[in-house]
């Protein structure tokens, strides 16, 4: 095994380090800003009534998401290992138990499960690049766009092909390592996506029912809120910030010592939340302008944007560019989801990164066919929460991620000593005290309450 002690006694990662603070911020933002913001946030907000859900989501991001993200990064940097080994190592160092490794394993497994269905949806973006480039949506009506999307989901061969292609691209990047693979990928993809979203916002303002979209997103109707909606909001906060799934802890392991965890976390949370809201401001005005329903579900972005862009001058070009960039966003998130499991396999079984990426990628690819078939040959085979896709989404988003986040906050806030956490967060100032209160009190209580009602509702 390679040594993980530097000359100053600090641990070093076996996988390399980010070259700069900006590289880390782009990587974490890339992991966070993916389909969770542009695909999932609008349709989940649409299904849960809009404005009231958005308020709860923002509260969850600030009060729970921020302290948990900081906790996950500081744990990752302190241990400098994959999430499983890091939690085991720090558990023993802090005088607790090595059984904390199971929290790390929960995050690794959650990432694998999420990527198994995430890859299927990401595959849709690849197919829509081709559809857009060939002019499929130019001048199309809402009925035609919806019918095309429904026909695509029923095509088992095409769904399987794009899922396979997307997983192959993800394996390729992860196999190349931190600086040659992960960092190079996000340096271009994240700024490009943000630029295109701003362009689309301009189109939405001038061509959509922008007032109706703004009203839907920012006018709360609390009568539409249920405990299920609150749980969905917290799960979405975890999903979109990539916390509780091992990705942030793994990326934290590659973070240079001189980088401020508080500053980096605040930047990521602000960027991620802004892009989620931006996606809503792009999509909902177009939904209302074209007579579509905001609660259309997982297919919302694949129906709304092709329809809207198909009507504008140069629509085929803009639609193609959008889905290319959406696929980039999905790609950066998939890389983050896969990295913890690959790092664990490299360290625990001494595999090369290429071997580990192929093994983990192949496993995720096989699991993904449960979600591929959920839209066609297994669409009528439902259990518990619905199809295989529905159950994976529920299990990860509403149970595994909040549970992982709860234990991460408890570990960082209660198990790790003040000296250890203060060392990583740079002292005992106001920001440190705010984090400690959030990690020790607000996040655990908030997560526990919502989890209680979630379990109560399904038992």
CSV table of C-alpha atoms in Angstrom, one decimal, residues 75-422:
chain,number,residue,atom,x,y,z
A,75,UNK,CA,-14.4,14.6,7.1
A,76,UNK,CA,-13.1,13.8,3.6
A,77,UNK,CA,-10.1,16.1,3.9
A,78,UNK,CA,-9.3,14.9,7.4
A,79,UNK,CA,-9.2,11.3,6.3
A,80,UNK,CA,-7.9,11.6,2.8
A,81,UNK,CA,-9.4,8.2,1.9
A,82,UNK,CA,-12.5,6.9,0.2
A,83,UNK,CA,-15.7,7.4,2.3
A,84,UNK,CA,-15.6,3.9,3.8
A,85,UNK,CA,-12.0,4.0,4.9
A,86,UNK,CA,-12.2,7.7,6.0
A,87,UNK,CA,-15.1,7.0,8.3
A,88,UNK,CA,-13.5,3.9,9.8
A,89,UNK,CA,-10.1,5.7,10.3
A,90,UNK,CA,-11.6,8.8,11.9
A,91,UNK,CA,-14.0,6.8,14.0
A,92,UNK,CA,-11.0,5.1,15.6
A,93,UNK,CA,-8.9,8.3,15.8
A,94,UNK,CA,-11.7,10.1,17.6
A,95,UNK,CA,-12.0,7.4,20.2
A,96,UNK,CA,-15.3,6.0,18.8
A,97,UNK,CA,-15.9,3.0,16.7
A,98,UNK,CA,-14.6,1.7,13.3
A,99,UNK,CA,-18.3,0.8,12.6
A,100,UNK,CA,-18.7,4.4,11.3
A,101,UNK,CA,-17.4,2.9,8.1
A,102,UNK,CA,-21.0,1.7,7.4
A,103,UNK,CA,-22.1,5.3,7.1
A,104,UNK,CA,-19.4,5.7,4.4
A,105,UNK,CA,-20.6,2.5,2.7
A,106,UNK,CA,-24.2,3.8,2.8
A,107,UNK,CA,-23.0,6.8,0.8
A,108,UNK,CA,-21.1,4.7,-1.7
A,109,UNK,CA,-24.1,2.4,-2.2
A,110,UNK,CA,-26.5,5.4,-2.6
A,111,UNK,CA,-24.2,6.8,-5.3
A,112,UNK,CA,-24.2,3.5,-7.2
A,113,UNK,CA,-28.0,3.2,-7.0
A,114,UNK,CA,-28.6,6.9,-8.0
A,115,UNK,CA,-26.2,6.6,-11.0
A,116,UNK,CA,-28.0,3.4,-12.1
A,117,UNK,CA,-31.2,5.4,-12.9
A,118,UNK,CA,-29.4,8.8,-13.4
A,119,UNK,CA,-27.5,7.3,-16.3
A,120,UNK,CA,-30.8,6.3,-18.0
A,121,UNK,CA,-32.1,9.8,-17.8
A,122,UNK,CA,-28.7,11.2,-18.8
A,123,UNK,CA,-28.9,8.9,-21.9
A,124,UNK,CA,-32.1,10.8,-22.9
A,125,UNK,CA,-30.0,14.0,-23.2
A,126,UNK,CA,-27.7,12.2,-25.7
A,127,UNK,CA,-30.6,11.1,-27.8
A,128,UNK,CA,-32.1,14.6,-27.7
A,129,UNK,CA,-28.8,16.0,-29.1
A,130,UNK,CA,-29.4,14.0,-32.2
A,131,UNK,CA,-33.1,14.7,-32.4
A,132,UNK,CA,-32.4,18.5,-32.1
A,133,UNK,CA,-29.6,18.5,-34.6
A,134,UNK,CA,-31.7,16.7,-37.2
A,135,UNK,CA,-34.6,19.2,-36.8
A,136,UNK,CA,-37.1,16.9,-35.2
A,137,UNK,CA,-38.6,19.7,-33.0
A,138,UNK,CA,-38.6,22.5,-35.6
A,139,UNK,CA,-42.2,23.7,-35.8
A,140,UNK,CA,-43.4,20.8,-33.8
A,141,UNK,CA,-46.6,21.1,-31.8
A,142,UNK,CA,-46.9,20.3,-28.1
A,143,UNK,CA,-48.8,17.1,-29.0
A,144,UNK,CA,-46.1,16.0,-31.4
A,145,UNK,CA,-43.3,16.7,-28.9
A,146,UNK,CA,-45.0,14.7,-26.1
A,147,UNK,CA,-45.8,11.9,-28.5
A,148,UNK,CA,-42.2,11.7,-29.6
A,149,UNK,CA,-41.0,11.5,-26.0
A,150,UNK,CA,-43.5,8.8,-25.1
A,151,UNK,CA,-42.4,6.8,-28.2
A,152,UNK,CA,-38.8,7.2,-27.3
A,153,UNK,CA,-39.3,5.8,-23.8
A,154,UNK,CA,-41.0,2.7,-25.3
A,155,UNK,CA,-38.0,2.0,-27.6
A,156,UNK,CA,-36.1,-0.5,-25.5
A,157,UNK,CA,-33.2,-0.7,-27.9
A,158,UNK,CA,-32.6,3.0,-28.1
A,159,UNK,CA,-33.0,3.5,-24.3
A,160,UNK,CA,-30.4,0.7,-23.7
A,161,UNK,CA,-28.0,2.2,-26.3
A,162,UNK,CA,-27.9,5.7,-24.8
A,163,UNK,CA,-27.7,4.3,-21.3
A,164,UNK,CA,-24.7,2.2,-22.3
A,165,UNK,CA,-23.1,5.2,-24.2
A,166,UNK,CA,-23.4,7.5,-21.2
A,167,UNK,CA,-22.0,5.0,-18.8
A,168,UNK,CA,-19.0,4.4,-21.1
A,169,UNK,CA,-18.3,8.1,-21.2
A,170,UNK,CA,-18.4,8.3,-17.4
A,171,UNK,CA,-16.1,5.3,-17.0
A,172,UNK,CA,-13.6,6.9,-19.4
A,173,UNK,CA,-13.3,10.1,-17.4
A,174,UNK,CA,-13.2,8.4,-13.9
A,175,UNK,CA,-10.5,6.0,-15.1
A,176,UNK,CA,-8.2,8.9,-16.0
A,177,UNK,CA,-7.9,10.1,-12.4
A,178,UNK,CA,-8.3,13.4,-10.5
A,179,UNK,CA,-6.4,16.0,-12.6
A,180,UNK,CA,-6.3,14.3,-16.0
A,181,UNK,CA,-9.9,13.2,-15.9
A,182,UNK,CA,-12.2,14.9,-13.3
A,183,UNK,CA,-10.6,18.3,-13.3
A,184,UNK,CA,-10.2,18.7,-17.1
A,185,UNK,CA,-13.8,17.7,-17.6
A,186,UNK,CA,-15.3,20.3,-15.3
A,187,UNK,CA,-13.2,23.3,-16.2
A,188,UNK,CA,-15.0,23.6,-19.5
A,189,UNK,CA,-18.4,22.0,-18.8
A,190,UNK,CA,-19.6,24.1,-15.8
A,191,UNK,CA,-19.0,27.6,-17.3
A,192,UNK,CA,-20.4,26.5,-20.6
A,193,UNK,CA,-23.6,25.3,-19.0
A,194,UNK,CA,-24.1,28.5,-17.0
A,195,UNK,CA,-23.6,30.6,-20.1
A,196,UNK,CA,-26.2,28.7,-22.1
A,197,UNK,CA,-28.7,28.8,-19.2
A,198,UNK,CA,-28.4,32.6,-19.2
A,199,UNK,CA,-29.1,32.7,-22.9
A,200,UNK,CA,-32.1,30.5,-22.5
A,201,UNK,CA,-33.3,32.8,-19.6
A,202,UNK,CA,-33.3,35.7,-22.1
A,203,UNK,CA,-35.4,33.7,-24.5
A,204,UNK,CA,-37.8,32.7,-21.7
A,205,UNK,CA,-38.3,36.3,-20.6
A,206,UNK,CA,-39.1,37.5,-24.2
A,207,UNK,CA,-41.0,34.4,-25.5
A,208,UNK,CA,-42.6,32.7,-22.5
A,209,UNK,CA,-45.3,33.6,-20.0
A,210,UNK,CA,-42.6,35.0,-17.7
A,211,UNK,CA,-45.0,36.6,-15.2
A,212,UNK,CA,-46.9,33.3,-14.7
A,213,UNK,CA,-43.6,31.4,-14.3
A,214,UNK,CA,-42.3,33.8,-11.7
A,215,UNK,CA,-45.7,33.8,-9.8
A,216,UNK,CA,-45.7,30.0,-9.8
A,217,UNK,CA,-42.1,29.8,-8.5
A,218,UNK,CA,-42.2,32.5,-5.9
A,219,UNK,CA,-45.9,32.9,-4.7
A,220,UNK,CA,-46.3,30.3,-1.9
A,221,UNK,CA,-49.5,28.4,-1.5
A,222,UNK,CA,-49.0,26.5,1.8
A,223,UNK,CA,-52.2,24.6,1.3
A,224,UNK,CA,-50.4,22.5,-1.2
A,225,UNK,CA,-47.6,21.5,1.2
A,226,UNK,CA,-47.7,18.1,2.9
A,227,UNK,CA,-45.0,16.2,4.9
A,228,UNK,CA,-44.3,14.4,1.7
A,229,UNK,CA,-43.6,17.7,0.0
A,230,UNK,CA,-41.3,18.7,2.9
A,231,UNK,CA,-39.4,15.4,2.6
A,232,UNK,CA,-39.2,15.8,-1.1
A,233,UNK,CA,-37.7,19.3,-0.6
A,234,UNK,CA,-35.1,18.0,1.8
A,235,UNK,CA,-34.3,15.1,-0.4
A,236,UNK,CA,-34.0,17.5,-3.4
A,237,UNK,CA,-31.6,19.7,-1.4
A,238,UNK,CA,-29.5,16.6,-0.7
A,239,UNK,CA,-29.7,15.4,-4.3
A,240,UNK,CA,-28.9,18.7,-5.9
A,241,UNK,CA,-26.0,19.4,-3.5
A,242,UNK,CA,-24.7,15.8,-4.0
A,243,UNK,CA,-24.5,15.3,-0.2
A,244,UNK,CA,-25.0,12.1,1.6
A,245,UNK,CA,-23.9,10.0,-1.4
A,246,UNK,CA,-20.1,10.0,-0.8
A,247,UNK,CA,-19.2,12.3,-3.7
A,248,UNK,CA,-18.5,15.4,-1.6
A,249,UNK,CA,-16.5,13.4,0.9
A,250,UNK,CA,-14.4,11.8,-1.9
A,251,UNK,CA,-13.8,15.2,-3.5
A,252,UNK,CA,-12.9,16.7,-0.1
A,253,UNK,CA,-10.2,14.0,0.2
A,254,UNK,CA,-8.4,15.7,-2.7
A,255,UNK,CA,-8.8,19.3,-1.3
A,256,UNK,CA,-5.5,21.1,-0.6
A,257,UNK,CA,-5.0,22.1,3.1
A,258,UNK,CA,-4.9,25.8,2.4
A,259,UNK,CA,-8.4,25.9,0.8
A,260,UNK,CA,-11.1,27.3,3.1
A,261,UNK,CA,-13.9,24.7,3.5
A,262,UNK,CA,-16.4,27.4,4.6
A,263,UNK,CA,-15.7,29.7,1.6
A,264,UNK,CA,-15.7,26.8,-0.9
A,265,UNK,CA,-19.0,25.4,0.5
A,266,UNK,CA,-20.7,28.8,0.4
A,267,UNK,CA,-19.7,29.3,-3.2
A,268,UNK,CA,-20.9,25.9,-4.2
A,269,UNK,CA,-24.2,26.2,-2.4
A,270,UNK,CA,-24.8,29.7,-3.9
A,271,UNK,CA,-24.0,28.5,-7.4
A,272,UNK,CA,-26.0,25.4,-7.2
A,273,UNK,CA,-29.1,27.0,-5.7
A,274,UNK,CA,-28.9,29.9,-8.3
A,275,UNK,CA,-28.8,27.5,-11.2
A,276,UNK,CA,-31.8,25.5,-9.8
A,277,UNK,CA,-33.8,28.7,-9.6
A,278,UNK,CA,-32.5,29.7,-13.0
A,279,UNK,CA,-33.7,26.4,-14.4
A,280,UNK,CA,-37.2,27.0,-13.0
A,281,UNK,CA,-37.2,30.6,-14.5
A,282,UNK,CA,-36.3,29.1,-17.9
A,283,UNK,CA,-38.7,26.2,-17.9
A,284,UNK,CA,-42.0,27.3,-16.2
A,285,UNK,CA,-42.6,30.4,-18.4
A,286,UNK,CA,-42.3,28.1,-21.4
A,287,UNK,CA,-44.6,25.5,-19.8
A,288,UNK,CA,-47.3,28.1,-19.3
A,289,UNK,CA,-46.8,29.8,-22.7
A,290,UNK,CA,-47.3,26.5,-24.5
A,291,UNK,CA,-50.2,25.1,-22.5
A,292,UNK,CA,-48.3,22.4,-20.8
A,293,UNK,CA,-48.7,21.2,-17.2
A,294,UNK,CA,-46.1,22.1,-14.5
A,295,UNK,CA,-46.6,18.7,-12.8
A,296,UNK,CA,-45.7,16.7,-16.0
A,297,UNK,CA,-43.1,14.7,-14.0
A,298,UNK,CA,-39.7,13.4,-15.1
A,299,UNK,CA,-40.4,14.2,-18.8
A,300,UNK,CA,-41.0,17.9,-18.2
A,301,UNK,CA,-37.7,19.3,-19.5
A,302,UNK,CA,-37.7,16.9,-22.4
A,303,UNK,CA,-41.1,18.2,-23.5
A,304,UNK,CA,-40.9,21.9,-22.7
A,305,UNK,CA,-37.6,23.0,-24.1
A,306,UNK,CA,-37.7,21.1,-27.4
A,307,UNK,CA,-41.2,22.6,-28.0
A,308,UNK,CA,-40.1,26.1,-27.1
A,309,UNK,CA,-36.8,26.1,-28.9
A,310,UNK,CA,-38.4,24.5,-31.9
A,311,UNK,CA,-40.4,27.7,-32.4
A,312,UNK,CA,-37.6,30.2,-32.2
A,313,UNK,CA,-35.2,31.3,-35.0
A,314,UNK,CA,-32.2,29.0,-35.0
A,315,UNK,CA,-34.1,26.7,-32.7
A,316,UNK,CA,-32.5,23.5,-34.0
A,317,UNK,CA,-29.0,25.0,-33.2
A,318,UNK,CA,-30.0,26.3,-29.7
A,319,UNK,CA,-31.8,23.1,-28.9
A,320,UNK,CA,-28.7,21.0,-29.9
A,321,UNK,CA,-26.4,23.2,-27.8
A,322,UNK,CA,-28.7,23.0,-24.8
A,323,UNK,CA,-28.9,19.2,-24.8
A,324,UNK,CA,-25.1,19.0,-25.3
A,325,UNK,CA,-24.6,21.2,-22.3
A,326,UNK,CA,-27.3,19.3,-20.3
A,327,UNK,CA,-25.4,16.1,-21.1
A,328,UNK,CA,-22.2,17.8,-19.8
A,329,UNK,CA,-24.0,18.7,-16.6
A,330,UNK,CA,-25.2,15.1,-16.2
A,331,UNK,CA,-21.7,13.8,-17.0
A,332,UNK,CA,-20.0,15.9,-14.3
A,333,UNK,CA,-22.6,14.7,-11.8
A,334,UNK,CA,-22.2,11.1,-12.8
A,335,UNK,CA,-18.4,11.3,-12.4
A,336,UNK,CA,-19.0,12.5,-8.8
A,337,UNK,CA,-21.4,9.7,-8.1
A,338,UNK,CA,-19.1,7.0,-9.4
A,339,UNK,CA,-15.8,8.3,-7.8
A,340,UNK,CA,-16.4,7.1,-4.2
A,341,UNK,CA,-17.0,3.5,-5.2
A,342,UNK,CA,-14.0,3.6,-7.5
A,343,UNK,CA,-11.7,5.1,-4.8
A,344,UNK,CA,-12.9,2.4,-2.4
A,345,UNK,CA,-12.1,-0.4,-4.8
A,346,UNK,CA,-8.7,1.1,-5.6
A,347,UNK,CA,-7.7,1.4,-2.0
A,348,UNK,CA,-9.4,-1.6,-0.5
A,349,UNK,CA,-8.5,-4.2,-3.2
A,350,UNK,CA,-5.5,-2.4,-4.7
A,351,UNK,CA,-7.0,-2.3,-8.2
A,352,UNK,CA,-5.8,0.2,-10.8
A,353,UNK,CA,-8.2,3.1,-11.5
A,354,UNK,CA,-9.0,1.7,-14.9
A,355,UNK,CA,-9.8,-1.7,-13.5
A,356,UNK,CA,-11.9,-0.2,-10.7
A,357,UNK,CA,-13.8,2.1,-13.1
A,358,UNK,CA,-14.6,-0.8,-15.4
A,359,UNK,CA,-15.9,-3.0,-12.5
A,360,UNK,CA,-18.0,-0.3,-10.8
A,361,UNK,CA,-19.2,1.1,-14.1
A,362,UNK,CA,-20.2,-2.4,-15.3
A,363,UNK,CA,-22.1,-3.0,-12.1
A,364,UNK,CA,-24.0,0.3,-12.4
A,365,UNK,CA,-24.7,-0.4,-16.1
A,366,UNK,CA,-26.3,-3.7,-15.3
A,367,UNK,CA,-28.4,-2.2,-12.5
A,368,UNK,CA,-29.5,0.5,-14.8
A,369,UNK,CA,-31.6,-1.8,-17.0
A,370,UNK,CA,-34.1,-2.0,-14.2
A,371,UNK,CA,-34.8,1.7,-14.8
A,372,UNK,CA,-34.6,1.3,-18.6
A,373,UNK,CA,-37.3,-1.3,-18.5
A,374,UNK,CA,-39.4,0.8,-16.1
A,375,UNK,CA,-40.5,3.0,-19.0
A,376,UNK,CA,-41.5,0.1,-21.3
A,377,UNK,CA,-41.6,-3.7,-20.8
A,378,UNK,CA,-41.8,-3.4,-17.0
A,379,UNK,CA,-43.9,-0.2,-16.8
A,380,UNK,CA,-46.9,-2.1,-15.5
A,381,UNK,CA,-44.9,-4.1,-13.0
A,382,UNK,CA,-45.2,-1.9,-9.9
A,383,UNK,CA,-44.6,-2.5,-6.2
A,384,UNK,CA,-44.3,-0.3,-3.1
A,385,UNK,CA,-43.7,3.2,-4.6
A,386,UNK,CA,-44.2,2.2,-8.3
A,387,UNK,CA,-41.7,1.0,-10.9
A,388,UNK,CA,-38.1,0.0,-10.3
A,389,UNK,CA,-37.2,3.6,-11.3
A,390,UNK,CA,-39.7,5.1,-8.8
A,391,UNK,CA,-38.5,2.9,-6.0
A,392,UNK,CA,-34.8,3.7,-6.6
A,393,UNK,CA,-35.6,7.4,-6.7
A,394,UNK,CA,-37.7,7.1,-3.4
A,395,UNK,CA,-35.1,4.9,-1.6
A,396,UNK,CA,-32.1,7.1,-2.4
A,397,UNK,CA,-33.6,10.6,-2.5
A,398,UNK,CA,-35.9,10.3,0.5
A,399,UNK,CA,-34.3,7.6,2.8
A,400,UNK,CA,-30.6,6.9,2.0
A,401,UNK,CA,-29.4,10.5,1.4
A,402,UNK,CA,-31.1,12.0,4.5
A,403,UNK,CA,-30.0,9.1,6.6
A,404,UNK,CA,-26.4,9.4,5.4
A,405,UNK,CA,-26.6,13.2,6.0
A,406,UNK,CA,-27.9,12.7,9.5
A,407,UNK,CA,-25.1,10.4,10.5
A,408,UNK,CA,-22.5,12.6,8.8
A,409,UNK,CA,-23.7,15.7,10.8
A,410,UNK,CA,-23.7,13.7,14.1
A,411,UNK,CA,-20.2,12.3,13.4
A,412,UNK,CA,-18.7,15.7,12.6
A,413,UNK,CA,-20.7,17.6,15.3
A,414,UNK,CA,-20.6,15.2,18.2
A,415,UNK,CA,-18.0,12.4,17.6
A,416,UNK,CA,-15.2,14.5,16.2
A,417,UNK,CA,-13.5,16.6,18.9
A,418,UNK,CA,-13.6,20.4,18.6
A,419,UNK,CA,-9.8,20.6,17.9
A,420,UNK,CA,-10.2,18.3,14.9
A,421,UNK,CA,-13.1,20.2,13.3
A,422,UNK,CA,-11.6,23.6,14.2
